[in-house]
mmCIF file of C-alpha atoms and ligand atoms in Angstrom:
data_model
loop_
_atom_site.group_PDB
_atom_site.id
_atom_site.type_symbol
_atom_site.label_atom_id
_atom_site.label_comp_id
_atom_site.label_asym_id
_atom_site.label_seq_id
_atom_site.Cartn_x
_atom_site.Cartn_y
_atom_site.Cartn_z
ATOM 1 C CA UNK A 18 116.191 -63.956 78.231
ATOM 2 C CA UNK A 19 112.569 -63.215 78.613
ATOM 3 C CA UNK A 20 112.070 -59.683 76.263
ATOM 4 C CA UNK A 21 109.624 -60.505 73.642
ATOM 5 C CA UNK A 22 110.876 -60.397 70.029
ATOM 6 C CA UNK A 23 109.202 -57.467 68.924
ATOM 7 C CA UNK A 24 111.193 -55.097 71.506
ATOM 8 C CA UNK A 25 114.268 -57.532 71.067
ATOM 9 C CA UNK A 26 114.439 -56.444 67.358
ATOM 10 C CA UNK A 27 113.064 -52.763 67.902
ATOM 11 C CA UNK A 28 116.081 -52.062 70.236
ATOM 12 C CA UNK A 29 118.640 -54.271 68.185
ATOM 13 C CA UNK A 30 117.620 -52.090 64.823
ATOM 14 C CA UNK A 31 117.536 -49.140 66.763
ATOM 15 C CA UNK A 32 121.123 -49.900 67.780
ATOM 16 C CA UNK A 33 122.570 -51.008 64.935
ATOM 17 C CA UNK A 34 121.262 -47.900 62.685
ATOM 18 C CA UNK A 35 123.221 -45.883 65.359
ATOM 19 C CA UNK A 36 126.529 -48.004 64.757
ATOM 20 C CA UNK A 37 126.005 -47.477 60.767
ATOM 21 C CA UNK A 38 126.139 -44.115 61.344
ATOM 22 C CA UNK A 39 129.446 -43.664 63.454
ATOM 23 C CA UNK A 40 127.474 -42.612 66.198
ATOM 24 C CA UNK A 41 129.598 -44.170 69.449
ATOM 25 C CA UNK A 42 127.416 -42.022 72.262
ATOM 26 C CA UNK A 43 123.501 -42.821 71.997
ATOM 27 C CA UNK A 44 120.753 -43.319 74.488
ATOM 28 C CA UNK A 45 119.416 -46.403 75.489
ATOM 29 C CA UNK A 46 116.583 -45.865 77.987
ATOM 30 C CA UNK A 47 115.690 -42.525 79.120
ATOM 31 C CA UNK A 48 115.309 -42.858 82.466
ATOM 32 C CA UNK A 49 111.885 -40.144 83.336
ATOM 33 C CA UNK A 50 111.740 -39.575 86.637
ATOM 34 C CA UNK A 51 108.470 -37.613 86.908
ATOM 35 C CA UNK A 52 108.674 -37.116 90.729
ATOM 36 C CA UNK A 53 110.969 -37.713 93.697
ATOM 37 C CA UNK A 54 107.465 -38.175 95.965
ATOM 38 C CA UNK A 55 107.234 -41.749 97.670
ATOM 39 C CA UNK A 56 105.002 -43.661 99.994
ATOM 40 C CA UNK A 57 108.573 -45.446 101.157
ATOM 41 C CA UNK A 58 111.397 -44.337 102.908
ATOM 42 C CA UNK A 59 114.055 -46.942 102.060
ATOM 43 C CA UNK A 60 116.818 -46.811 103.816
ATOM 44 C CA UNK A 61 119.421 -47.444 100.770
ATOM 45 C CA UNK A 62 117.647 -44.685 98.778
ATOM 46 C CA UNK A 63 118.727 -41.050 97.552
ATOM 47 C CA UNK A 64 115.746 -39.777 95.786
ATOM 48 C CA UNK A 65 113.493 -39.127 98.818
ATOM 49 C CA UNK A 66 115.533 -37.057 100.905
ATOM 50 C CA UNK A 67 114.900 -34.042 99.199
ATOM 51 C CA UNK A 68 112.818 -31.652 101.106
ATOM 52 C CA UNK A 69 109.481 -31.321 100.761
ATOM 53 C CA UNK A 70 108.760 -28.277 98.429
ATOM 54 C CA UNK A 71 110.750 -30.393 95.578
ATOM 55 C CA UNK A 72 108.823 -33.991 96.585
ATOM 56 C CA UNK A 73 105.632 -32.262 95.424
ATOM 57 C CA UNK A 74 106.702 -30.967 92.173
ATOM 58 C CA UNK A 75 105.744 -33.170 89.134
ATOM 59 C CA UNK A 76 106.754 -33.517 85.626
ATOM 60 C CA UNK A 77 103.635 -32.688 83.418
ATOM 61 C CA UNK A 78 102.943 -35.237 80.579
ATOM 62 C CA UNK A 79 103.980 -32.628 78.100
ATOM 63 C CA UNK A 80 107.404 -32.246 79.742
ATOM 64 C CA UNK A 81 107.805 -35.651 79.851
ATOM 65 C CA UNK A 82 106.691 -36.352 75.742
ATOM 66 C CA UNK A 83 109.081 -33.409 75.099
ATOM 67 C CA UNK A 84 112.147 -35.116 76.785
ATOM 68 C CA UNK A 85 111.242 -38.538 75.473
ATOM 69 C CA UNK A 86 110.730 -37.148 71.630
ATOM 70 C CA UNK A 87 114.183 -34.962 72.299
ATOM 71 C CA UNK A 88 115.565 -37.971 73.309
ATOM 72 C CA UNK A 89 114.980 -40.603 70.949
ATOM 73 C CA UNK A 90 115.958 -43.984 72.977
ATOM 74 C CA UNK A 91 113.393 -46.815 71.935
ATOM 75 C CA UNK A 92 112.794 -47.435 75.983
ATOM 76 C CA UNK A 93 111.526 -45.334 78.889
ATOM 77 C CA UNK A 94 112.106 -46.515 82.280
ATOM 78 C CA UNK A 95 109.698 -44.110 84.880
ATOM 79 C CA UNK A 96 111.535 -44.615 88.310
ATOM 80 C CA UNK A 97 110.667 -41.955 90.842
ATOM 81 C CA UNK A 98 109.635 -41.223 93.794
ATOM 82 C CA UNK A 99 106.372 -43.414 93.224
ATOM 83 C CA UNK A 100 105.144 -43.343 89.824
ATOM 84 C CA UNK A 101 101.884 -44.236 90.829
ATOM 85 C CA UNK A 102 101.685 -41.242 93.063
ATOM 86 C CA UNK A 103 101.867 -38.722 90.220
ATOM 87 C CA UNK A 104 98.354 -37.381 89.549
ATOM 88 C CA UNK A 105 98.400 -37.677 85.899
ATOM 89 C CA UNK A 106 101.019 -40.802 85.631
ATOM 90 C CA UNK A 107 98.000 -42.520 83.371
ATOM 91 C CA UNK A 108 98.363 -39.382 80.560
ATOM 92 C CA UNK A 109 102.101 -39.922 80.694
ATOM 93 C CA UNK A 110 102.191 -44.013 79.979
ATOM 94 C CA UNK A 111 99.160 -43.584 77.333
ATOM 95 C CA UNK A 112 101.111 -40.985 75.475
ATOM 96 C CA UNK A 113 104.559 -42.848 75.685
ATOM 97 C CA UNK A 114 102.676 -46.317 74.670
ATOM 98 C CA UNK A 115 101.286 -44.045 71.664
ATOM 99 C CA UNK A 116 104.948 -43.152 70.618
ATOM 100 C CA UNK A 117 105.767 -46.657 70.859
ATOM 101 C CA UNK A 118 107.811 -46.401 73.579
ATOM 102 C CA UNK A 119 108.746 -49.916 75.500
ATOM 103 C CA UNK A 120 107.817 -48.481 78.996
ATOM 104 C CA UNK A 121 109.367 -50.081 82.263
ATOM 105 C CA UNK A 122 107.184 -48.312 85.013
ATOM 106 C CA UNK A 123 109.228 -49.003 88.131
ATOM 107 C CA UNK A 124 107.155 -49.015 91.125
ATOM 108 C CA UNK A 125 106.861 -50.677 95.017
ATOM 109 C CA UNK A 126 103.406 -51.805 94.093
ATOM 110 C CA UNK A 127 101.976 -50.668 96.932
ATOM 111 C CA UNK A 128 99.273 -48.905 95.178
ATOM 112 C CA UNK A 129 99.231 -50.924 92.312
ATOM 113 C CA UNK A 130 95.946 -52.740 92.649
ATOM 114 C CA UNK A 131 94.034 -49.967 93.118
ATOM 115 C CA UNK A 132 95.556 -47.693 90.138
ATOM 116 C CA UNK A 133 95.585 -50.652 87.266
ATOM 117 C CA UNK A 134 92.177 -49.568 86.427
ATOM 118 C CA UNK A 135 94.298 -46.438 84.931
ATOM 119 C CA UNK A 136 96.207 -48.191 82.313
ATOM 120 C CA UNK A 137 95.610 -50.715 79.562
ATOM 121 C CA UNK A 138 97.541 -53.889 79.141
ATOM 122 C CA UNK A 139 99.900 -53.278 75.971
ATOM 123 C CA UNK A 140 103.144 -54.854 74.854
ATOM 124 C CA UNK A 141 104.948 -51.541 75.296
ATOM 125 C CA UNK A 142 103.940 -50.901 78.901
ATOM 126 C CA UNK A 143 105.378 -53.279 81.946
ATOM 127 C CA UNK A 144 105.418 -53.075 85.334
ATOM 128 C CA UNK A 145 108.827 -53.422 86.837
ATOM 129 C CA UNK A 146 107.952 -54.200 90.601
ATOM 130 C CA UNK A 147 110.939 -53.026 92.520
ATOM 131 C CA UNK A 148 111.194 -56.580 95.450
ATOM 132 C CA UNK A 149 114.532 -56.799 97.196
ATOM 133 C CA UNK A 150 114.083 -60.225 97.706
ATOM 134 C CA UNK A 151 112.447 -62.707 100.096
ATOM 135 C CA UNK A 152 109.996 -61.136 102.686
ATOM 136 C CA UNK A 153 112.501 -60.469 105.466
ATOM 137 C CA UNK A 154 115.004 -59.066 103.233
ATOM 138 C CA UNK A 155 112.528 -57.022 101.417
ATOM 139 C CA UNK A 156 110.804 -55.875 104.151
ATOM 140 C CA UNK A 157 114.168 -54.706 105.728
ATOM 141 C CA UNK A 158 115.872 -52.898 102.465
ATOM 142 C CA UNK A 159 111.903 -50.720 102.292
ATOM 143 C CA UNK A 160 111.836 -50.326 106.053
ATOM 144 C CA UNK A 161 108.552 -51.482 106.288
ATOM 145 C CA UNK A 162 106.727 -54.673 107.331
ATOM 146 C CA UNK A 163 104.280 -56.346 105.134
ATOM 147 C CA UNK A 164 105.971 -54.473 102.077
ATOM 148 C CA UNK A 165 106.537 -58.104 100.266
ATOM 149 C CA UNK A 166 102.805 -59.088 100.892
ATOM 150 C CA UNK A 167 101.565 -56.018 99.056
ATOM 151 C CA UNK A 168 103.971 -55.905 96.168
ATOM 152 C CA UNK A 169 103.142 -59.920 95.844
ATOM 153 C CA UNK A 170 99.254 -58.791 95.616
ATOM 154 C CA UNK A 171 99.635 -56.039 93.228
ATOM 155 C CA UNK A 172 102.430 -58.944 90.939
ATOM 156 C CA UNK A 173 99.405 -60.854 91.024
ATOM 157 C CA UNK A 174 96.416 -58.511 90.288
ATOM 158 C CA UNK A 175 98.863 -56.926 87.197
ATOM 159 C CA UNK A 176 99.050 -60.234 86.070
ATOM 160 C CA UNK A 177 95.613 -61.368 86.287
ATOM 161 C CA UNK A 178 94.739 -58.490 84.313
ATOM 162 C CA UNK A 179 97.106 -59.374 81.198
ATOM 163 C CA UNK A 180 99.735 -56.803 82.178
ATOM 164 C CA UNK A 181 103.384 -57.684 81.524
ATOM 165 C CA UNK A 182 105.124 -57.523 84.957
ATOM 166 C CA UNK A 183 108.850 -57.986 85.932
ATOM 167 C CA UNK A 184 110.582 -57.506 88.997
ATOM 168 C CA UNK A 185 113.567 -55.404 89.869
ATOM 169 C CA UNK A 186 115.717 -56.094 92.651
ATOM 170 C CA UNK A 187 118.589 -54.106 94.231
ATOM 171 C CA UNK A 188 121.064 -55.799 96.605
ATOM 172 C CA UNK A 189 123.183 -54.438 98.978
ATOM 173 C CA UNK A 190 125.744 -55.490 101.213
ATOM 174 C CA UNK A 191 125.074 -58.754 103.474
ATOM 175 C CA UNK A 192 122.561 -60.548 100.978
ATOM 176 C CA UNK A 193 122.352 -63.801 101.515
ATOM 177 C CA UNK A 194 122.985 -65.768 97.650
ATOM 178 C CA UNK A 195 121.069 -68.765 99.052
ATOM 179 C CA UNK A 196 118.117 -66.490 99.816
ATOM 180 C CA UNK A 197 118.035 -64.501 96.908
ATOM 181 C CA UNK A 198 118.064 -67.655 94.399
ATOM 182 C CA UNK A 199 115.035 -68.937 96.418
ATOM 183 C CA UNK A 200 113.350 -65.411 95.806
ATOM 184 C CA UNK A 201 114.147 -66.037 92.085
ATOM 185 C CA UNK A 202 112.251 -69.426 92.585
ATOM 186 C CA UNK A 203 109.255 -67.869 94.095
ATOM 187 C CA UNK A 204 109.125 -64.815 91.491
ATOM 188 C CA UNK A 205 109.432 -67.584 88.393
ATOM 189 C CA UNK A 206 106.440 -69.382 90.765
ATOM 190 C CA UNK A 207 104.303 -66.317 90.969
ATOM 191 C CA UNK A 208 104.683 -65.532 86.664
ATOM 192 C CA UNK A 209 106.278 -62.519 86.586
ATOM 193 C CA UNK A 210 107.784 -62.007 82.903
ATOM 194 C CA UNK A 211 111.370 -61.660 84.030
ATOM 195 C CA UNK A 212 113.559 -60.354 86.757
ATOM 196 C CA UNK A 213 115.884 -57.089 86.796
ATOM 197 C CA UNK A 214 119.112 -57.203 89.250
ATOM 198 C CA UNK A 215 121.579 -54.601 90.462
ATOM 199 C CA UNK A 216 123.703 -53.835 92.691
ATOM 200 C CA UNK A 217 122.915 -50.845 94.818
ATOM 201 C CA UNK A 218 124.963 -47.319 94.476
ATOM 202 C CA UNK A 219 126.053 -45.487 96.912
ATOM 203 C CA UNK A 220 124.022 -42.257 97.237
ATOM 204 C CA UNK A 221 125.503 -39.778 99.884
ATOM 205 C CA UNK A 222 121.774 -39.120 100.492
ATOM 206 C CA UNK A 223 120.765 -42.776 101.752
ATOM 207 C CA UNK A 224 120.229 -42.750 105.314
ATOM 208 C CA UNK A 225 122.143 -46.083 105.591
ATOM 209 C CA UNK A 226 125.632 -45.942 103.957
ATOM 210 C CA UNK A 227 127.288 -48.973 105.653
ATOM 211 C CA UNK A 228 125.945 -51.212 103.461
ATOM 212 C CA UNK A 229 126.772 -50.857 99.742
ATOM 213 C CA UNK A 230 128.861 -53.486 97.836
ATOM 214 C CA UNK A 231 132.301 -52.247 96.556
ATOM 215 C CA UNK A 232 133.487 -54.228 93.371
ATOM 216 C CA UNK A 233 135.318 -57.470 94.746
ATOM 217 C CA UNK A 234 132.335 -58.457 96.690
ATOM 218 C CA UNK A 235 129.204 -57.298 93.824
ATOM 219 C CA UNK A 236 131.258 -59.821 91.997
ATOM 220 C CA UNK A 237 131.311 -62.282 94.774
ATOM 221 C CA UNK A 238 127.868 -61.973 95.467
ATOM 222 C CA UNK A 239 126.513 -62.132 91.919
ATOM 223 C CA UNK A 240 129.192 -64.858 90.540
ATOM 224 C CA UNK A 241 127.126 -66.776 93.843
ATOM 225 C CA UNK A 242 123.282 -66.309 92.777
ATOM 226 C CA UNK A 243 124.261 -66.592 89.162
ATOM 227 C CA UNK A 244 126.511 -69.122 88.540
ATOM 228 C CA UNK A 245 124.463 -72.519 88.006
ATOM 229 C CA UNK A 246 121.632 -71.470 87.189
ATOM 230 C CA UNK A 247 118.275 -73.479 87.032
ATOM 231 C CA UNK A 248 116.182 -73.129 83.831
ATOM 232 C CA UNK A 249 113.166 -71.864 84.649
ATOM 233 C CA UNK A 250 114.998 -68.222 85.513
ATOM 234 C CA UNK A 251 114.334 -65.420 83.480
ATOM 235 C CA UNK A 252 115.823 -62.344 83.399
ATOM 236 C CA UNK A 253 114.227 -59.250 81.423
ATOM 237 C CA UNK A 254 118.246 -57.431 81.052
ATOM 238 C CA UNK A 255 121.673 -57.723 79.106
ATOM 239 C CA UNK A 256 123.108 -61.086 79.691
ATOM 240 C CA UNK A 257 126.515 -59.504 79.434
ATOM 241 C CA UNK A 258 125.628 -57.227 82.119
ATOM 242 C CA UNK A 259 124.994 -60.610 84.557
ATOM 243 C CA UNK A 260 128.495 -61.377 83.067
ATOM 244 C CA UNK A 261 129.782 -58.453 83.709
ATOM 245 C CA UNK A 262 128.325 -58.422 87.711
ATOM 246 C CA UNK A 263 129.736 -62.409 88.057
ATOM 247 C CA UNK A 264 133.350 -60.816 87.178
ATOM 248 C CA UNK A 265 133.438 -62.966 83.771
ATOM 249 C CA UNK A 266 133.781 -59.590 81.854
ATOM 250 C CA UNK A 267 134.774 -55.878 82.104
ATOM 251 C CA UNK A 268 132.707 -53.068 80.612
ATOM 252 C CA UNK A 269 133.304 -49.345 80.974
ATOM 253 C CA UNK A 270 130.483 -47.143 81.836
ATOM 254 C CA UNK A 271 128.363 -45.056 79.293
ATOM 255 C CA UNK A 272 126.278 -43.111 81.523
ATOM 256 C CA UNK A 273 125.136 -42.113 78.194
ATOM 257 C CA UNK A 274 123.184 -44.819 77.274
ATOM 258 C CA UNK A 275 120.285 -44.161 80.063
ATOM 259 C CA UNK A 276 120.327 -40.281 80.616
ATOM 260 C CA UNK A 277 118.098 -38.912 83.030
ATOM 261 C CA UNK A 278 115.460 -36.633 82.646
ATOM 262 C CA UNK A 279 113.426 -35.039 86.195
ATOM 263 C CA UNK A 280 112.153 -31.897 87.595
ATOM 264 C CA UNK A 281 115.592 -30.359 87.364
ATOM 265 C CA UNK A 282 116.825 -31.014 83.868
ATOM 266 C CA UNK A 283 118.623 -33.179 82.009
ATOM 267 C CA UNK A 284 121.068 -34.410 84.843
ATOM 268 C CA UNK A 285 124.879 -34.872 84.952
ATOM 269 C CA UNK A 286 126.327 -37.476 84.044
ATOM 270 C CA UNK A 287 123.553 -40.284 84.907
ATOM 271 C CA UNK A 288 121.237 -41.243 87.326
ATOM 272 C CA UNK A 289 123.484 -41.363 89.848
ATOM 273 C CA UNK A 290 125.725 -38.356 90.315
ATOM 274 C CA UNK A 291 124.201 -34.894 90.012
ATOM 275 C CA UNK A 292 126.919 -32.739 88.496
ATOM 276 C CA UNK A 293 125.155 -30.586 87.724
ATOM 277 C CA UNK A 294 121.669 -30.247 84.885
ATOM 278 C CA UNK A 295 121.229 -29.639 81.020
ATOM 279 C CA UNK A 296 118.198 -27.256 79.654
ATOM 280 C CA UNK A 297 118.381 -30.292 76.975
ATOM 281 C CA UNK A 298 119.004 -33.516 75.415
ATOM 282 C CA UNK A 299 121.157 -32.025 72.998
ATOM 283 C CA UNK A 300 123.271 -29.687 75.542
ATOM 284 C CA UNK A 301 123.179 -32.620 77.792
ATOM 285 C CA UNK A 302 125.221 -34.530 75.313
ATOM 286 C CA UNK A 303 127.323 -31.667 74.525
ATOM 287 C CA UNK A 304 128.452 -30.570 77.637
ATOM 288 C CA UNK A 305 128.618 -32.986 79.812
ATOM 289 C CA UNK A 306 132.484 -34.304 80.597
ATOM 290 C CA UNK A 307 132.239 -37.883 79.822
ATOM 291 C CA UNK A 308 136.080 -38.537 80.132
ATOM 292 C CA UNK A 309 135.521 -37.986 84.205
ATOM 293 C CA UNK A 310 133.262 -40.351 84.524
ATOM 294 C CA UNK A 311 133.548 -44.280 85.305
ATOM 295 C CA UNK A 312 135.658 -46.576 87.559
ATOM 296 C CA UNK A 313 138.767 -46.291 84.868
ATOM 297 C CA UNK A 314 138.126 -42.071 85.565
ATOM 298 C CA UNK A 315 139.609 -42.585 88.664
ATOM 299 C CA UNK A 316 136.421 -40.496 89.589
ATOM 300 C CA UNK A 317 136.386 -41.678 93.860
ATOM 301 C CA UNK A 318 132.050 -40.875 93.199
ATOM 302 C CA UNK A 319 133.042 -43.788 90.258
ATOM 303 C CA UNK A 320 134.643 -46.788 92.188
ATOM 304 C CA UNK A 321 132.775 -49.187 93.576
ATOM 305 C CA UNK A 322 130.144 -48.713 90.935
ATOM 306 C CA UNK A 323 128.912 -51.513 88.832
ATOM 307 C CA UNK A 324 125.297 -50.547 88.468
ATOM 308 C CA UNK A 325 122.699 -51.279 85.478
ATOM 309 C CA UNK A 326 122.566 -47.444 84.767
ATOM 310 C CA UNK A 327 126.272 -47.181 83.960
ATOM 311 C CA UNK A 328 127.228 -50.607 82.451
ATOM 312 C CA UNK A 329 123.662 -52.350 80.961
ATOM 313 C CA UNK A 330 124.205 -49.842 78.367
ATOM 314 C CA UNK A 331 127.532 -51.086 78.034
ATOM 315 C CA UNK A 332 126.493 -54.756 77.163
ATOM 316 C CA UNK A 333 124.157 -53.703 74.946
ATOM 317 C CA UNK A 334 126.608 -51.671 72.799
ATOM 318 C CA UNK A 335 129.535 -54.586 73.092
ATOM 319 C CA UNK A 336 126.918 -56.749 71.371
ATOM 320 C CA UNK A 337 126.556 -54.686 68.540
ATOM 321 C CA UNK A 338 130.015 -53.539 68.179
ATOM 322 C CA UNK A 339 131.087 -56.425 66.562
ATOM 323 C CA UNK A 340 130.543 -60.363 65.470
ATOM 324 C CA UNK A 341 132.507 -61.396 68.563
ATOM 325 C CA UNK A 342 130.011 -59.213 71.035
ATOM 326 C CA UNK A 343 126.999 -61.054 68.908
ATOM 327 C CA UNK A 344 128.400 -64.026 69.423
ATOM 328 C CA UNK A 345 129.229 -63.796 73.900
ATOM 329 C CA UNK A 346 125.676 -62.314 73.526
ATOM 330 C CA UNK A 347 123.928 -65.373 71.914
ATOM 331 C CA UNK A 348 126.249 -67.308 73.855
ATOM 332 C CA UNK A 349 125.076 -65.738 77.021
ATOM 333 C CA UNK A 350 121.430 -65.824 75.854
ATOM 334 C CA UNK A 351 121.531 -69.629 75.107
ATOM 335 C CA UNK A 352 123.732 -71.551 77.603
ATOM 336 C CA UNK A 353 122.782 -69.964 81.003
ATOM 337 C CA UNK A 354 123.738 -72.613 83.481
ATOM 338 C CA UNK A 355 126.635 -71.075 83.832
ATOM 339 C CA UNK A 356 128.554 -74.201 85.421
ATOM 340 C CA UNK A 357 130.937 -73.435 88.234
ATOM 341 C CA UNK A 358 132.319 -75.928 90.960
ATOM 342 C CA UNK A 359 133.760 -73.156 92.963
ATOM 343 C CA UNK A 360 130.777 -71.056 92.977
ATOM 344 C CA UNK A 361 129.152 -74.131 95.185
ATOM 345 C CA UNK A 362 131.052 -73.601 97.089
ATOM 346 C CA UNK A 363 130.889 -69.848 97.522
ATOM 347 C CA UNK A 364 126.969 -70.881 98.521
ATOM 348 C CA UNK A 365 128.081 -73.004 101.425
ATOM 349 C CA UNK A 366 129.817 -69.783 103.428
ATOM 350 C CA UNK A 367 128.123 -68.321 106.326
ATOM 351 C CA UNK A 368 126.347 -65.331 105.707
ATOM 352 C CA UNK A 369 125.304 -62.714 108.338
ATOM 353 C CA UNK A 370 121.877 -60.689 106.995
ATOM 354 C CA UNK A 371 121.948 -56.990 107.607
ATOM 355 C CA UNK A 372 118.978 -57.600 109.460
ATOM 356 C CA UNK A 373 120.765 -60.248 111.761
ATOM 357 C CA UNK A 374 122.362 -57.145 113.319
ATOM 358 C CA UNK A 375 120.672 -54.095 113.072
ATOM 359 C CA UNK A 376 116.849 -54.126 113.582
ATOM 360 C CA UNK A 377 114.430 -53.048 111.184
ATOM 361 C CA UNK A 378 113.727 -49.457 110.732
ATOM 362 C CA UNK A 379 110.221 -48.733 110.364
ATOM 363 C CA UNK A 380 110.080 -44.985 108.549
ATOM 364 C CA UNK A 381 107.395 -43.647 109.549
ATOM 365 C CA UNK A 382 105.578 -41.479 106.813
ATOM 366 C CA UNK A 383 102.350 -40.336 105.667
ATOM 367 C CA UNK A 384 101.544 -41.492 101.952
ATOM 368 C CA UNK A 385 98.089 -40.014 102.097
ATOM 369 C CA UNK A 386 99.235 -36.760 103.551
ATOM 370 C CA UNK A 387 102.242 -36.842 100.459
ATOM 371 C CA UNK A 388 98.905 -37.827 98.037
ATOM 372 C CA UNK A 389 97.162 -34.675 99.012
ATOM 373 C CA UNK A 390 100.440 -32.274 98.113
ATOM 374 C CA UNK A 391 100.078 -33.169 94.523
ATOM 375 C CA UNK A 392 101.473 -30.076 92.856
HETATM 376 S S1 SF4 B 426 130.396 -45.268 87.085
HETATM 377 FE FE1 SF4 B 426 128.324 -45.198 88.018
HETATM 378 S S2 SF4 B 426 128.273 -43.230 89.138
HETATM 379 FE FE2 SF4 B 426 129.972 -43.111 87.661
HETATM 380 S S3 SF4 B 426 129.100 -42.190 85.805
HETATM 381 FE FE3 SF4 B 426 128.967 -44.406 85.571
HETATM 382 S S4 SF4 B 426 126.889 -44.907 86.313
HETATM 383 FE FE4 SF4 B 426 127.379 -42.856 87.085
#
C-alpha cells in the first residue's frame, strides 16, 4: 500500500470514532463533482452526455466548501467533467487543502502541465491521472490518439514539481491482463505514488455499452493482473477491495461511504445511479432507500456492479469492524504476491482487444470552444 501514514491514520481514526459511536452509515470520500464539462469524449463514459446548457454550469468554491463541511468524510475525490477545466478549480483545492481535506483530483492530464502553476504541492492534494492502460488501450477507452503521451507528460511535470501523483485506471471488457500488468510496470517506472483500479459501470449514457464486465469475468480479469504480484506495485486503495475484485472475498455495497455531491444535489444513491437528488447531506442520508440498492437488492441497475464507489467503502469498514477485518487487512497490506498456479495460467489464454475489432473512435470535440462557455 502506498498512502502515507499521516492520511493512513487520519482516515483509520476517523473511522474508528464513527464505529465507537454506533454509527454503521458514514461517508468515506465525498465524491465533488464540480462540472460535467470535458475536453474527452470517452466512449465508456456517462457524465458528458448531458447537453450543453448543464456542461457549462459549475459548482462555485463556496458550494463546494459547503458540501464538503456538511459532509464530514476526511477525503474529497473531484472527478468531473475535467477538473482542470473549471475556472476557479485552484480556489476549490486551496480551500479543501485548508480544511485538511486528503484531495484526489481526478483528471486526463491533458491540461495538466499548463495549470500546475495553479496549485501548490501539499500532502493533502494528489493528482489521480485517470490512464486506462498501455498507449493503445488508453488511447482507445478516451477515443483519442496521443491521449497516453500527454497524460505521461503532465505524470511527469506533476512529479517534477513535488506533487503527489497516482493513476486511476478503469477496465472494461476485452482487457488484455498481460497488457495491463506491463502498464503497471511502466507506471511504477515513471514514479507515480500508487495506482487506482476499477472496473467500469455500466452507464446507460455511454455511447459504447457492449463492453462492460459483468461479475464472473471482473473477477476473472482482476484474479489475472493481480494474482502474483511483483513487488515494486503499489496501489494507493483498499487491499480488500483488490480482494474483493480477484473473487477472494464478498462485500456488499455502501453507496454511502462515497456520496456524491454536483450541480444537481446530493445524488441518489451514489455516483452511479441517479435516483433522484437531496437539497442535503443530511436529507441525503435520510431519505435515500438504501435497502434497494446493491447486487444482493436484486436491483437489475445493481448486478454486474463491483465498482470502487460501491464496495472500496466496503473494505474499508470490514477492516474496522472487527479484529478479524484488521487482521485480512494487514494481511492483505503485507503479503501481496498473492501466489496462484492457476492464475498463470489464466495469463496464457488468448485475448481479443476491443480494439482488435472495432476501430478507434476519434470524438471529435472542441475543448477550447467548451473553455470559453465557462459559466
Ligand atoms: S451496486 Fe453499484 S450501482 Fe448499485 S448502489 Fe452500489 S455502487 Fe451504486
Amino acid at each position: 500500500m502506498s498512502v502515507p501514514i499521516s492520511q493512513a491514520w487520519t482516515v483509520a481514526s476517523y473511522v474508528l470514532k464513527r464505529k465507537l459511536r454506533g454509527r454503521k452509515q458514514y461517508p468515506l470520500v465525498l465524491m465533488l463533482e464540480p462540472l460535467y464539462r470535458c475536453n474527452l469524449a470517452c466512449a465508456g463514459c456517462g457524465k458528458i452526455q448531458y447537453p450543453t446548457h448543464v456542461l457549462k454550469r459549475e459548482l462555485s468554491p463556496e458550494e463546494c466548501f459547503k458540501a464538503v463541511d456538511e459532509c464530514g468524510a476526511p477525503m474529497v475525490s473531484i472527478p468531473g467533467g475535467e477538473p482542470l477545466m473549471h475556472s476557479q478549480i485552484d480556489k476549490i483545492v486551496e480551500g479543501l487543502v485548508a480544511r485538511k481535506k486528503y484531495v484526489y483530483l481526478c483528471t486526463n492530464a491533458l491540461l495538466l502541465k499548463e495549470k500546475l502553476h495553479l496549485f501548490k504541492p501539499s500532502k493533502y492534494l494528489t493528482f489521480s491521472v485517470h490512464l486506462d492502460g498501455q498507449k493503445e488501450h488508453h488511447d482507445f477507452s478516451v477515443c483519442r490518439e496521443g491521449g497516453y503521451e500527454l497524460a505521461v507528460e503532465g505524470i511527469k511535470a506533476g512529479l517534477a514539481s513535488g506533487f503527489r501523483v497516482t493513476t486511476n485506471t478503469t477496465l472494461f471488457d476485452g482487457a488484455d491482463p498481460n497488457s495491463v500488468r506491463a502498464f503497471f510496470d511502466e507506471m511504477m517506472e515513471l514514479g507515480v505514488e500508487g495506482m487506482m483500479l476499477s472496473p467500469g459501470y455500466n452507464y446507460d449514457k455511454a455511447p459504447d455499452q457492449k463492453h462492460f464486465l459483468g461479475r464472473a469475468r471482473t473477477r476473472r480479469l482482476f484474479r489475472a493482473m493481480l494474482s502474483n504480484r511483483k513487488p515494486a506495485w503499489r496501489f494507493n486503495q483498499s487491499m480488500l477491495f483488490l480482494e474483493f475484485l480477484m473473487g477472494k472475498r464478498d462485500f456488499r455495497c455502501t453507496p454511502w461511504g462515497m456520496p456524491t455531491y454536483s450541480i444537481f444535489g446530493w445524488q441518489k444513491p451514489c455516483y452511479l445511479l441517479q435516483d433522484g437528488y437531496a437539497d442535503t447531506f443530511d436529507e441525503l442520508m435520510a431519505t435515500a432507500e438504501w435497502t434497494n440498492y446493491g447486487t444482493e437488492s436484486g436491483n437489475p441497475q445493481c448486478a454486474n456492479c463491483m465498482v470502487h464507489s460501491g464496495y472500496e467503502a466496503s473494505g474499508v469498514d470490514y477492516t474496522f469492524s472487527s479484529l478479524k477485518g484488521l487482521l485480512a487487512a494487514a494481511k492483505a497490506t503485507l503479503f501481496t504476491k498473492n501466489t496462484d498456479e492457476e492464475a498463470l495460467l489464466l495469463l496464457n489464454e488468448p485475448v481479443k482487444p476491443v480494439h482488435a475489432y472495432n476501430p478507434l473512435v476519434q470524438i471529435e470535440g472542441n475543448p477550447e470552444k467548451l473553455e470559453e462557455t465557462r459559466a
